[in-house]
Each structure stands twice: as C-alpha cells, then as structure tokens.
mmCIF file of C-alpha atoms in Angstrom:
data_model
loop_
_atom_site.group_PDB
_atom_site.id
_atom_site.type_symbol
_atom_site.label_atom_id
_atom_site.label_comp_id
_atom_site.label_asym_id
_atom_site.label_seq_id
_atom_site.Cartn_x
_atom_site.Cartn_y
_atom_site.Cartn_z
ATOM 1 C CA MET A 96 88.795 111.319 86.430
ATOM 2 C CA SER A 97 85.225 109.820 86.194
ATOM 3 C CA LEU A 98 84.344 107.555 83.300
ATOM 4 C CA THR A 99 81.388 107.799 81.221
ATOM 5 C CA SER A 100 78.733 105.139 80.991
ATOM 6 C CA THR A 101 80.305 103.950 77.909
ATOM 7 C CA GLU A 102 84.046 103.901 78.836
ATOM 8 C CA ARG A 103 82.696 101.653 81.839
ATOM 9 C CA GLY A 104 81.783 99.410 79.140
ATOM 10 C CA ASP A 105 77.838 99.238 79.679
ATOM 11 C CA PRO A 106 76.209 97.699 77.018
ATOM 12 C CA SER A 107 73.215 99.868 76.938
ATOM 13 C CA ALA A 108 75.093 102.932 76.179
ATOM 14 C CA ALA A 109 77.995 101.608 74.148
ATOM 15 C CA GLY A 110 77.577 101.358 70.184
ATOM 16 C CA PRO A 111 77.184 97.853 68.732
ATOM 17 C CA ASP A 112 80.449 96.772 68.224
ATOM 18 C CA GLU A 113 81.397 97.831 71.748
ATOM 19 C CA ALA A 114 78.037 95.748 73.021
ATOM 20 C CA ARG A 115 79.360 92.799 71.218
ATOM 21 C CA VAL A 116 82.857 93.053 72.722
ATOM 22 C CA GLY A 117 81.502 93.397 76.220
ATOM 23 C CA ASP A 118 79.348 90.360 75.661
ATOM 24 C CA ALA A 119 82.289 88.519 74.081
ATOM 25 C CA GLY A 120 84.588 89.744 77.173
ATOM 26 C CA ARG A 121 81.909 87.840 79.322
ATOM 27 C CA GLY A 122 82.642 84.557 77.642
ATOM 28 C CA ARG A 123 79.762 84.244 75.165
ATOM 29 C CA PRO A 124 79.036 85.464 71.519
ATOM 30 C CA ALA A 125 76.460 88.187 71.028
ATOM 31 C CA GLY A 126 74.827 87.528 67.567
ATOM 32 C CA PRO A 127 75.948 85.436 64.814
ATOM 33 C CA VAL A 128 79.508 84.590 64.734
ATOM 34 C CA PRO A 129 80.863 85.465 60.764
ATOM 35 C CA GLY A 130 81.244 82.124 58.894
ATOM 36 C CA VAL A 131 79.633 79.781 61.568
ATOM 37 C CA PRO A 132 75.684 78.877 61.019
ATOM 38 C CA ARG A 133 73.110 79.587 63.561
ATOM 39 C CA ARG A 134 72.598 76.672 65.886
ATOM 40 C CA GLY A 135 69.269 75.773 64.659
ATOM 41 C CA LEU A 136 70.838 75.659 61.124
ATOM 42 C CA ALA A 137 73.773 73.718 62.174
ATOM 43 C CA TYR A 138 72.111 71.200 64.125
ATOM 44 C CA GLY A 139 69.737 70.520 61.271
ATOM 45 C CA GLY A 140 72.666 70.430 58.734
ATOM 46 C CA MET A 141 74.468 67.727 61.161
ATOM 47 C CA ALA A 142 70.979 65.608 61.357
ATOM 48 C CA VAL A 143 70.941 65.725 57.799
ATOM 49 C CA LEU A 144 74.524 64.585 57.624
ATOM 50 C CA ALA A 145 73.462 61.617 59.994
ATOM 51 C CA ILE A 146 70.715 60.870 58.306
ATOM 52 C CA ALA A 147 71.954 60.432 54.895
ATOM 53 C CA LEU A 148 75.169 58.610 55.788
ATOM 54 C CA MET A 149 73.725 56.450 57.971
ATOM 55 C CA VAL A 150 70.849 55.678 56.970
ATOM 56 C CA LEU A 151 70.101 56.385 53.390
ATOM 57 C CA VAL A 152 73.903 55.038 52.214
ATOM 58 C CA PRO A 153 73.377 51.547 53.678
ATOM 59 C CA MET A 154 69.996 51.203 52.262
ATOM 60 C CA PHE A 155 70.601 52.221 48.885
ATOM 61 C CA PHE A 156 74.153 50.958 48.312
ATOM 62 C CA GLY A 157 75.884 47.750 48.599
ATOM 63 C CA THR A 158 78.468 46.272 50.635
ATOM 64 C CA PHE A 159 81.476 47.232 48.560
ATOM 65 C CA GLN A 160 80.081 51.075 48.031
ATOM 66 C CA VAL A 161 79.138 51.455 51.985
ATOM 67 C CA ASN A 162 82.884 50.123 52.457
ATOM 68 C CA GLN A 163 84.173 52.614 50.171
ATOM 69 C CA ILE A 164 82.128 55.695 51.707
ATOM 70 C CA GLY A 165 83.492 54.470 55.090
ATOM 71 C CA ARG A 166 86.732 55.403 53.980
ATOM 72 C CA PHE A 167 85.595 58.901 52.449
ATOM 73 C CA VAL A 168 84.044 59.218 56.060
ATOM 74 C CA CYS A 169 87.435 58.839 57.742
ATOM 75 C CA LEU A 170 89.083 61.486 55.048
ATOM 76 C CA ALA A 171 86.070 63.731 56.148
ATOM 77 C CA ILE A 172 87.154 63.556 59.876
ATOM 78 C CA VAL A 173 90.598 64.694 59.060
ATOM 79 C CA ALA A 174 89.021 67.582 57.017
ATOM 80 C CA VAL A 175 86.974 68.858 59.977
ATOM 81 C CA GLY A 176 90.101 69.525 61.928
ATOM 82 C CA ILE A 177 91.946 71.054 59.015
ATOM 83 C CA GLY A 178 88.956 73.349 58.530
ATOM 84 C CA LEU A 179 89.219 74.445 62.193
ATOM 85 C CA ALA A 180 93.123 75.033 62.188
ATOM 86 C CA TRP A 181 93.037 76.621 58.684
ATOM 87 C CA GLY A 182 89.851 78.359 57.874
ATOM 88 C CA ARG A 183 89.485 79.517 61.264
ATOM 89 C CA GLY A 184 92.949 79.839 62.383
ATOM 90 C CA GLY A 185 94.755 80.702 59.379
ATOM 91 C CA MET A 186 97.119 77.759 59.775
ATOM 92 C CA LEU A 187 97.686 76.057 56.383
ATOM 93 C CA THR A 188 98.159 72.357 58.067
ATOM 94 C CA MET A 189 99.725 70.416 54.988
ATOM 95 C CA GLY A 190 101.316 67.683 57.234
ATOM 96 C CA GLN A 191 98.075 66.221 58.584
ATOM 97 C CA GLY A 192 99.084 62.850 57.057
ATOM 98 C CA ALA A 193 101.671 62.507 60.091
ATOM 99 C CA PHE A 194 99.041 62.707 62.652
ATOM 100 C CA PHE A 195 96.520 60.367 60.428
ATOM 101 C CA GLY A 196 99.417 57.923 60.528
ATOM 102 C CA ILE A 197 100.164 58.078 63.966
ATOM 103 C CA GLY A 198 96.462 56.927 65.082
ATOM 104 C CA ALA A 199 96.364 54.440 61.703
ATOM 105 C CA TYR A 200 99.562 52.583 62.991
ATOM 106 C CA VAL A 201 98.574 52.643 66.667
ATOM 107 C CA MET A 202 95.271 50.886 65.814
ATOM 108 C CA ALA A 203 96.941 48.280 63.392
ATOM 109 C CA MET A 204 99.243 47.119 65.974
ATOM 110 C CA HIS A 205 96.450 46.861 68.726
ATOM 111 C CA MET A 206 94.824 44.664 65.800
ATOM 112 C CA LEU A 207 97.523 42.503 65.109
ATOM 113 C CA LEU A 208 98.435 42.017 68.583
ATOM 114 C CA SER A 209 95.042 40.969 69.169
ATOM 115 C CA ASP A 210 94.730 38.599 66.471
ATOM 116 C CA ALA A 211 98.291 37.016 67.311
ATOM 117 C CA ALA A 212 96.583 36.702 70.640
ATOM 118 C CA LEU A 213 93.963 34.272 69.413
ATOM 119 C CA ARG A 214 96.480 31.848 68.098
ATOM 120 C CA GLY A 215 98.578 31.913 71.267
ATOM 121 C CA PRO A 216 99.600 34.113 74.412
ATOM 122 C CA ASP A 217 103.322 34.517 72.622
ATOM 123 C CA THR A 218 102.518 34.462 69.231
ATOM 124 C CA LEU A 219 104.024 37.361 67.115
ATOM 125 C CA PRO A 220 102.261 39.267 64.040
ATOM 126 C CA SER A 221 102.695 37.133 60.995
ATOM 127 C CA PHE A 222 105.095 39.938 59.408
ATOM 128 C CA MET A 223 107.398 39.574 62.154
ATOM 129 C CA VAL A 224 107.701 35.876 62.133
ATOM 130 C CA LEU A 225 109.076 36.220 58.455
ATOM 131 C CA SER A 226 111.036 39.460 58.720
ATOM 132 C CA GLY A 227 111.544 40.035 62.247
ATOM 133 C CA ASN A 228 114.240 38.988 64.849
ATOM 134 C CA GLY A 229 111.525 36.734 66.610
ATOM 135 C CA GLU A 230 110.885 39.348 69.338
ATOM 136 C CA LEU A 231 108.093 41.763 69.865
ATOM 137 C CA PRO A 232 109.368 45.326 69.734
ATOM 138 C CA TRP A 233 109.368 47.266 73.135
ATOM 139 C CA PHE A 234 106.786 49.910 71.653
ATOM 140 C CA TRP A 235 104.307 47.373 70.888
ATOM 141 C CA GLU A 236 103.644 46.166 74.346
ATOM 142 C CA PRO A 237 101.353 49.228 75.397
ATOM 143 C CA PHE A 238 98.899 48.607 72.777
ATOM 144 C CA ARG A 239 97.777 45.010 73.790
ATOM 145 C CA SER A 240 95.489 46.967 75.838
ATOM 146 C CA GLY A 241 92.329 48.247 74.326
ATOM 147 C CA THR A 242 92.187 51.042 76.718
ATOM 148 C CA VAL A 243 95.722 52.386 76.190
ATOM 149 C CA THR A 244 95.108 52.062 72.212
ATOM 150 C CA VAL A 245 92.258 54.468 72.818
ATOM 151 C CA LEU A 246 94.155 56.725 74.690
ATOM 152 C CA GLY A 247 96.933 56.553 72.414
ATOM 153 C CA ILE A 248 95.181 57.481 69.511
ATOM 154 C CA VAL A 249 93.893 60.718 71.239
ATOM 155 C CA LEU A 250 96.593 61.573 73.622
ATOM 156 C CA LEU A 251 99.824 60.719 71.251
ATOM 157 C CA PRO A 252 98.978 63.503 68.247
ATOM 158 C CA ALA A 253 97.702 65.808 70.979
ATOM 159 C CA LEU A 254 101.166 65.562 72.880
ATOM 160 C CA VAL A 255 103.020 65.546 69.325
ATOM 161 C CA ALA A 256 101.223 68.819 68.201
ATOM 162 C CA GLY A 257 101.367 70.547 71.073
ATOM 163 C CA LEU A 258 104.932 70.015 71.582
ATOM 164 C CA LEU A 259 105.697 71.271 67.808
ATOM 165 C CA GLY A 260 102.948 74.112 67.533
ATOM 166 C CA PHE A 261 104.132 75.822 70.764
ATOM 167 C CA SER A 262 107.505 75.696 69.941
ATOM 168 C CA LEU A 263 106.872 77.223 66.381
ATOM 169 C CA PHE A 264 104.126 79.761 67.196
ATOM 170 C CA LYS A 265 106.286 81.016 70.234
ATOM 171 C CA ARG A 266 108.619 81.795 67.311
ATOM 172 C CA LYS A 267 106.333 83.513 65.253
ATOM 173 C CA VAL A 268 106.555 81.022 62.374
ATOM 174 C CA LYS A 269 103.421 80.809 60.444
ATOM 175 C CA GLY A 270 102.322 81.509 56.910
ATOM 176 C CA ALA A 271 104.619 79.425 54.212
ATOM 177 C CA TYR A 272 107.275 78.343 56.356
ATOM 178 C CA PHE A 273 104.600 76.893 58.927
ATOM 179 C CA ALA A 274 103.198 74.951 55.771
ATOM 180 C CA ILE A 275 106.715 73.683 54.658
ATOM 181 C CA LEU A 276 107.618 72.576 57.938
ATOM 182 C CA ASN A 277 104.266 70.564 57.999
ATOM 183 C CA GLN A 278 105.500 68.782 54.879
ATOM 184 C CA ALA A 279 108.872 68.287 56.026
ATOM 185 C CA LEU A 280 107.204 66.432 58.990
ATOM 186 C CA VAL A 281 104.811 64.004 56.882
ATOM 187 C CA ALA A 282 108.005 63.345 54.673
ATOM 188 C CA ALA A 283 109.906 62.406 57.441
ATOM 189 C CA VAL A 284 107.633 60.339 59.251
ATOM 190 C CA ALA A 285 106.669 58.266 55.975
ATOM 191 C CA VAL A 286 110.628 58.091 55.414
ATOM 192 C CA LEU A 287 110.855 56.597 58.709
ATOM 193 C CA LEU A 288 108.257 54.173 58.461
ATOM 194 C CA ILE A 289 109.779 52.921 55.339
ATOM 195 C CA GLY A 290 112.867 52.049 57.118
ATOM 196 C CA GLN A 291 111.171 50.199 59.564
ATOM 197 C CA GLN A 292 110.765 46.752 57.821
ATOM 198 C CA ASP A 293 111.270 44.448 61.047
ATOM 199 C CA THR A 294 108.879 46.389 63.269
ATOM 200 C CA LEU A 295 106.282 48.306 61.271
ATOM 201 C CA GLY A 296 106.363 46.457 58.159
ATOM 202 C CA GLY A 297 108.371 49.034 55.993
ATOM 203 C CA SER A 298 106.996 50.033 52.602
ATOM 204 C CA ASN A 299 104.400 47.341 52.876
ATOM 205 C CA GLY A 300 102.882 48.586 55.757
ATOM 206 C CA LEU A 301 100.812 46.370 58.124
ATOM 207 C CA SER A 302 97.864 44.328 56.945
ATOM 208 C CA GLY A 303 95.514 41.077 57.469
ATOM 209 C CA PHE A 304 93.462 42.253 60.133
ATOM 210 C CA GLN A 305 91.077 39.666 61.226
ATOM 211 C CA SER A 306 89.110 41.451 64.242
ATOM 212 C CA PHE A 307 88.483 44.736 65.738
ATOM 213 C CA PHE A 308 88.207 45.044 69.600
ATOM 214 C CA GLY A 309 86.446 41.241 69.562
ATOM 215 C CA LEU A 310 84.624 41.617 66.274
ATOM 216 C CA SER A 311 85.227 39.544 63.392
ATOM 217 C CA LEU A 312 86.023 41.402 60.219
ATOM 218 C CA ALA A 313 84.560 38.855 57.807
ATOM 219 C CA ASP A 314 80.985 39.305 59.433
ATOM 220 C CA PRO A 315 79.006 41.904 56.923
ATOM 221 C CA LEU A 316 77.055 43.101 60.233
ATOM 222 C CA ASN A 317 80.381 44.029 61.897
ATOM 223 C CA GLN A 318 81.846 45.909 58.872
ATOM 224 C CA GLN A 319 78.697 47.753 58.876
ATOM 225 C CA PHE A 320 78.411 48.450 62.616
ATOM 226 C CA ILE A 321 82.465 49.790 61.879
ATOM 227 C CA TYR A 322 81.218 52.064 59.276
ATOM 228 C CA LEU A 323 78.163 53.507 61.388
ATOM 229 C CA LEU A 324 80.806 54.262 64.174
ATOM 230 C CA ALA A 325 83.033 56.066 61.909
ATOM 231 C CA CYS A 326 79.915 57.912 60.661
ATOM 232 C CA GLY A 327 79.011 58.839 64.092
ATOM 233 C CA VAL A 328 82.492 59.915 65.096
ATOM 234 C CA LEU A 329 82.485 62.047 61.938
ATOM 235 C CA VAL A 330 79.096 63.906 63.113
ATOM 236 C CA ALA A 331 80.694 63.967 66.598
ATOM 237 C CA MET A 332 83.732 65.892 65.294
ATOM 238 C CA VAL A 333 81.444 68.340 63.327
ATOM 239 C CA ALA A 334 79.488 69.108 66.572
ATOM 240 C CA LEU A 335 82.772 69.765 68.524
ATOM 241 C CA ALA A 336 84.187 71.979 65.825
ATOM 242 C CA TYR A 337 80.665 74.081 65.841
ATOM 243 C CA TRP A 338 81.242 74.135 69.576
ATOM 244 C CA MET A 339 84.553 75.394 69.320
ATOM 245 C CA MET A 340 84.010 77.928 66.614
ATOM 246 C CA ARG A 341 80.853 79.322 68.711
ATOM 247 C CA SER A 342 83.032 79.704 71.930
ATOM 248 C CA ARG A 343 85.095 82.404 73.488
ATOM 249 C CA PHE A 344 87.936 80.439 71.938
ATOM 250 C CA GLY A 345 86.278 80.286 68.495
ATOM 251 C CA GLU A 346 86.552 84.290 68.471
ATOM 252 C CA LEU A 347 89.918 84.404 69.959
ATOM 253 C CA LEU A 348 90.926 82.081 67.255
ATOM 254 C CA VAL A 349 89.772 84.206 64.461
ATOM 255 C CA ALA A 350 91.134 87.075 66.035
ATOM 256 C CA THR A 351 94.452 85.661 66.112
ATOM 257 C CA ARG A 352 94.180 85.204 62.516
ATOM 258 C CA ASP A 353 93.423 88.660 61.445
ATOM 259 C CA GLY A 354 95.526 90.560 63.926
ATOM 260 C CA GLU A 355 97.768 88.512 65.808
ATOM 261 C CA GLU A 356 99.823 91.380 67.080
ATOM 262 C CA ARG A 357 96.675 93.180 68.262
ATOM 263 C CA VAL A 358 95.898 90.055 70.325
ATOM 264 C CA ARG A 359 98.917 90.184 71.944
ATOM 265 C CA PHE A 360 98.771 93.892 73.010
ATOM 266 C CA LEU A 361 95.058 93.103 74.540
ATOM 267 C CA GLY A 362 97.002 90.306 76.832
ATOM 268 C CA TYR A 363 96.410 87.218 75.329
ATOM 269 C CA ASP A 364 98.894 84.439 74.103
ATOM 270 C CA PRO A 365 98.242 84.079 70.325
ATOM 271 C CA ALA A 366 100.910 80.962 70.623
ATOM 272 C CA GLY A 367 98.523 79.178 73.273
ATOM 273 C CA VAL A 368 95.235 79.751 71.076
ATOM 274 C CA LYS A 369 96.773 78.338 67.714
ATOM 275 C CA THR A 370 98.523 75.345 69.457
ATOM 276 C CA ILE A 371 95.283 74.189 70.968
ATOM 277 C CA ALA A 372 93.480 74.581 67.346
ATOM 278 C CA TYR A 373 96.716 72.712 66.230
ATOM 279 C CA MET A 374 96.314 69.850 68.751
ATOM 280 C CA ALA A 375 92.628 69.458 67.926
ATOM 281 C CA ALA A 376 93.346 69.237 64.305
ATOM 282 C CA ALA A 377 95.780 66.564 64.827
ATOM 283 C CA MET A 378 93.422 64.519 67.165
ATOM 284 C CA MET A 379 90.732 64.809 64.484
ATOM 285 C CA ALA A 380 93.525 63.490 61.993
ATOM 286 C CA SER A 381 94.286 60.815 64.233
ATOM 287 C CA ILE A 382 91.050 59.348 64.803
ATOM 288 C CA GLY A 383 90.014 59.331 61.499
ATOM 289 C CA GLY A 384 93.237 57.299 60.669
ATOM 290 C CA ALA A 385 92.285 54.949 63.599
ATOM 291 C CA LEU A 386 89.028 54.143 61.738
ATOM 292 C CA PHE A 387 90.656 53.936 58.369
ATOM 293 C CA VAL A 388 92.598 50.904 59.313
ATOM 294 C CA PRO A 389 89.812 48.564 59.874
ATOM 295 C CA ILE A 390 87.353 49.631 57.266
ATOM 296 C CA VAL A 391 90.216 49.847 54.472
ATOM 297 C CA GLY A 392 92.390 46.847 56.013
ATOM 298 C CA ILE A 393 95.539 48.465 55.262
ATOM 299 C CA ILE A 394 97.853 51.111 56.523
ATOM 300 C CA SER A 395 101.248 51.655 54.830
ATOM 301 C CA PRO A 396 103.549 54.983 54.453
ATOM 302 C CA THR A 397 102.101 55.548 50.963
ATOM 303 C CA SER A 398 98.783 56.626 52.876
ATOM 304 C CA ILE A 399 100.064 59.090 54.909
ATOM 305 C CA GLY A 400 102.942 60.815 52.649
ATOM 306 C CA VAL A 401 102.743 64.377 51.077
ATOM 307 C CA ALA A 402 100.677 63.551 48.419
ATOM 308 C CA PRO A 403 97.704 62.318 50.760
ATOM 309 C CA SER A 404 98.443 65.610 53.095
ATOM 310 C CA ILE A 405 98.011 67.631 50.209
ATOM 311 C CA ALA A 406 94.791 65.768 49.120
ATOM 312 C CA PHE A 407 93.456 66.443 52.393
ATOM 313 C CA VAL A 408 93.846 70.290 51.948
ATOM 314 C CA ILE A 409 92.331 70.372 48.480
ATOM 315 C CA GLY A 410 89.178 68.703 49.543
ATOM 316 C CA VAL A 411 88.893 71.269 52.512
ATOM 317 C CA ALA A 412 89.745 74.322 49.895
ATOM 318 C CA VAL A 413 86.895 72.556 47.702
ATOM 319 C CA GLY A 414 84.229 72.758 50.114
ATOM 320 C CA GLY A 415 85.364 75.882 51.816
ATOM 321 C CA ARG A 416 87.455 76.185 54.554
ATOM 322 C CA GLY A 417 85.822 78.758 56.421
ATOM 323 C CA SER A 418 82.576 77.222 57.112
ATOM 324 C CA LEU A 419 81.450 74.288 59.371
ATOM 325 C CA PHE A 420 80.214 71.620 56.586
ATOM 326 C CA GLY A 421 82.372 72.793 53.803
ATOM 327 C CA PRO A 422 85.293 70.885 54.732
ATOM 328 C CA VAL A 423 83.128 67.714 55.417
ATOM 329 C CA LEU A 424 81.342 67.938 51.902
ATOM 330 C CA GLY A 425 84.231 68.914 50.151
ATOM 331 C CA ALA A 426 86.488 65.996 51.272
ATOM 332 C CA LEU A 427 83.666 63.608 50.613
ATOM 333 C CA ALA A 428 83.398 65.134 46.942
ATOM 334 C CA VAL A 429 87.074 64.918 46.354
ATOM 335 C CA ALA A 430 87.583 61.356 47.589
ATOM 336 C CA TRP A 431 84.771 60.181 45.646
ATOM 337 C CA ALA A 432 86.154 61.933 42.591
ATOM 338 C CA GLU A 433 89.517 60.129 43.271
ATOM 339 C CA SER A 434 87.940 56.764 43.605
ATOM 340 C CA SER A 435 85.822 57.005 40.173
ATOM 341 C CA LEU A 436 88.410 59.110 37.684
ATOM 342 C CA ALA A 437 91.779 57.847 39.139
ATOM 343 C CA GLN A 438 90.623 54.602 37.823
ATOM 344 C CA ALA A 439 89.639 55.684 34.410
ATOM 345 C CA PHE A 440 92.724 58.410 34.000
ATOM 346 C CA PRO A 441 95.094 56.913 36.513
ATOM 347 C CA SER A 442 98.078 58.971 34.943
ATOM 348 C CA GLY A 443 95.941 62.115 34.806
ATOM 349 C CA TRP A 444 94.291 62.678 38.080
ATOM 350 C CA SER A 445 97.285 64.102 39.844
ATOM 351 C CA TYR A 446 97.042 66.911 37.082
ATOM 352 C CA PHE A 447 93.371 67.362 37.548
ATOM 353 C CA GLN A 448 93.882 67.493 41.458
ATOM 354 C CA GLY A 449 96.508 70.324 41.203
ATOM 355 C CA LEU A 450 94.122 72.347 38.519
ATOM 356 C CA LEU A 451 91.147 71.897 40.793
ATOM 357 C CA LEU A 452 93.197 73.366 43.724
ATOM 358 C CA ILE A 453 94.471 76.019 41.438
ATOM 359 C CA LEU A 454 90.891 77.258 40.477
ATOM 360 C CA VAL A 455 89.376 77.079 43.455
ATOM 361 C CA ILE A 456 92.210 79.383 45.030
ATOM 362 C CA VAL A 457 91.800 81.850 41.988
ATOM 363 C CA LEU A 458 88.285 81.739 41.130
ATOM 364 C CA LEU A 459 86.689 80.621 44.657
ATOM 365 C CA PRO A 460 88.929 81.385 47.416
ATOM 366 C CA GLY A 461 85.872 80.769 49.843
ATOM 367 C CA GLY A 462 85.027 77.520 48.429
ATOM 368 C CA VAL A 463 81.740 76.079 47.076
ATOM 369 C CA ALA A 464 80.465 77.225 50.449
ATOM 370 C CA SER A 465 80.676 80.443 49.911
ATOM 371 C CA LEU A 466 78.577 80.321 46.721
ATOM 372 C CA GLY A 467 75.177 81.295 48.779
ATOM 373 C CA GLN A 468 76.988 84.052 50.852
ATOM 374 C CA ARG A 469 78.060 85.490 47.403
ATOM 375 C CA PHE A 470 74.829 85.233 45.892
ATOM 376 C CA ARG A 471 73.238 86.936 48.896
ATOM 377 C CA ARG A 472 75.669 89.909 49.024
ATOM 378 C CA ARG A 473 75.377 90.431 45.138
ATOM 379 C CA ARG A 474 71.787 90.640 45.494
ATOM 380 C CA ALA A 475 72.188 93.005 48.478
ATOM 381 C CA ASP A 476 74.745 95.236 46.649
ATOM 382 C CA SER A 477 72.697 95.468 43.643
ATOM 383 C CA GLY A 478 69.777 96.615 45.587
ATOM 384 C CA ASN A 479 72.007 99.163 47.254
ATOM 385 C CA GLY A 480 73.617 100.090 43.813
ATOM 386 C CA SER A 481 76.981 98.962 44.848
ATOM 387 C CA THR A 482 79.854 97.020 42.773
ATOM 388 C CA PRO A 483 80.301 93.680 44.867
ATOM 389 C CA ASP A 484 83.732 92.666 46.034
ATOM 390 C CA PRO A 485 84.273 89.337 43.533
ATOM 391 C CA GLY A 486 87.323 88.340 45.864
ATOM 392 C CA THR A 487 85.516 88.298 49.355
ATOM 393 C CA ASP A 488 86.387 85.632 51.473
ATOM 394 C CA PRO A 489 83.292 84.380 53.527
ATOM 395 C CA ALA A 490 85.359 84.157 56.951
ATOM 396 C CA GLU A 491 84.912 87.734 57.779
ATOM 397 C CA PRO A 492 86.905 89.027 60.423
ATOM 398 C CA ALA A 493 85.537 88.787 63.592
ATOM 399 C CA HIS A 494 85.880 91.294 66.537
ATOM 400 C CA VAL A 495 88.537 91.099 68.811
ATOM 401 C CA PRO A 496 87.759 89.833 72.075
ATOM 402 C CA ALA A 497 87.868 92.574 74.967
ATOM 403 C CA PRO A 498 91.682 92.728 76.868
ATOM 404 C CA LYS A 499 91.777 91.190 80.269
ATOM 405 C CA GLY A 500 90.598 92.961 83.174
ATOM 406 C CA THR A 501 87.978 94.818 81.129
ATOM 407 C CA LEU A 502 85.403 96.420 83.480
ATOM 408 C CA THR A 503 82.036 95.436 82.743
#
C-alpha cells in the first residue's frame, strides 16, 4: 500500500496541526508555544527584571531594604521551579520546603565550618561546643570544601527528587495524592531537623555566620555582592526555565500534563518526563535555599516546614503558574505583602493568605499573568460575536509531539 504525501509526514502537504507535529518531531517547536512568550519578549523581560533588581533597587533603597528584597529574590528562585513543575507539568509540588532546606543546611554547614577554621584547624562550630559531644558529625566533613558544597547544593536535591519522583510517577501517583505525599515529606524533614539538636541545631537552627566563601558578611559591599549574585541566579533560572519550556522536552511536559495516556501510547515515558521537571524544580529550590542563608543569616525548621511550602505555591498561583514571569512576580509580591502585613496584622496574615489562594483559584485560575490574555481574548470574541469562557486557563494544551519513529 502506497503512502500519500500527507501520510508520509510531508509538512508542505499536511494541515497546520500536522505540520506543527512534524516540526516538533524534529526537536523544534513550530510557531509560538502556548503560555510561553516569544523570544524577543522573553529576553526583553529578563533584561527588565535584571535592571530592576540589580540597578534600580540598590540605587533607590537602603541596605536593610536591599537585604529584604534579597530574601524575596531567593523565594522567587524557588517559584521558578514550581512554575515549571506545576504550571507546565501539572505536578502540585507542595513540598519544596524540603529541597529548600537541603540547599540551605548544606550552605550553613559550610559557612560554619569555614568560620570555625578561622579560629583553629580543629575548632567546632559554637553550638556544638555548647550542646554537642565535642566531635564533628561525619556528614559535616565533606562540606569543608567549597566545591563539594556547591555540588551538594545542586546534586543532593536532584538525587532525592529523582528517586522519589520516579517511584511515584511509575505508580501513576498524581493530583492530590502527589501533593499530600509532598506535604508529608516536608513535614517529616522538619520533624527530623527539630530532633537533631546536637548536630543541626534543632529548633534553633543554624546561625551566627561571619563569612561567605571568604567574604566577610560584616562588610556592606560583600552583602551587596551576595544580593547581586542572588539576582543574577534568579535571571539565570528564568532563562533555564524558558529554554526548557521552548524545547522539545517542554512540549512533552505539557502533553504529559494534558494527556498522559496518549503520550504513553505514542512511545514516550511520562514518568521520565515528569521526573526531570521535578528534579529541576528541586534543584532550583535548593539553590534558592543556599542563597537564603548568607542573606538572612539563619536557617531553621520554621523556614522549611509545611507553611513556607504552601506560601511558595500561593505566590506562584497569584502570579500565574502557566507563564514564564508570573511565578517570579507573584512570589516577590506575596513575600513583600507578608513582610509588610504580617508586622501590622500578625494574627490575621495566615487568614489573608488562605483567602488570597481561594480567590485566585476561583476567580483567576491563570493568575495575574492571564489578565492580558483574557483581555485580548475578550476583545477577539466580542468582535466575532461569541461569548468568552471566563474560566479559561492561559496554559492551553499543546500539541502532542509525533511518536517515535515517525516518517518525515
């Protein structure tokens, strides 16, 4: 039986949808990817974000305010990963506090060991002298090295997320069950840390840092350098997320979110695709936690528990989980609101936070980032005489890439 030109996958003879699938099958998206800005708009947005954070903020704000914004930037790094895993992959990652804590505690151990080394080669961190048994725990030893510390911040959360995610996704755990297991993970990590009074500071956590990779934290110029480093990492993480969204993997991730069984039928492994996104989100959360420590000066179980993990998700939901810049802007806005309103209304902030999440889910499921698209769609629909759908999410289903072995 002979094949027609359309059956052979000839883009010139196929329809628009079929041509798009053919191009995606060769590893490059044909045309704009739903929910992802075009290249010029994305790069322009990254440039604006970098200028706003790295030039305007130090120019118009004092040292204390810059330090506060630096903390918000670290939380925004976590939000980029959540936007990738949840917004593009449909995985409600409500346990990012665990990976945030891995990076934060690894960095804190290295900084305390570096400070102790300045006082003598065999000197222990101060809290171990008071409450420990006089010996350095074995798992602290590798983090004397700055290189091992950086590798641990990147690789340890990726390894944990890879093992956990692949085991869950292979068993087709998803939706609310996946979110509950993530919450159980972060709750278990927080309880474990509280019980490690002699080795990890218990409920008090780790603090009292004096240097960061040889830079004195008492010097305002070094503090500003660490802030700029965090901002640069945030822009780099946004660029990485954009590259992943625009790649063939990004199309597979969205296709897995919208039709997992169809993707499996076409010859792809949805568990592997979701695991890679989950690992990337864990790595970003760990990097955010590592930068959080020198900026804030303390890390404790209260910073990585269930409540902070939910706060990460709220920021992403408010900004727009299906967009590139929505999670960043949402995380910055919610963190600023928490810092401002929690001081004025300490007992009412949690209620406001919960109400904010409910309102976003009910009234604006696509977040603030979907307002522009809704406005354009409403104008287009009014011109066509049709009624717009008020509950449409901006993260539209993408075309499923062509199956393996497609003739082109």
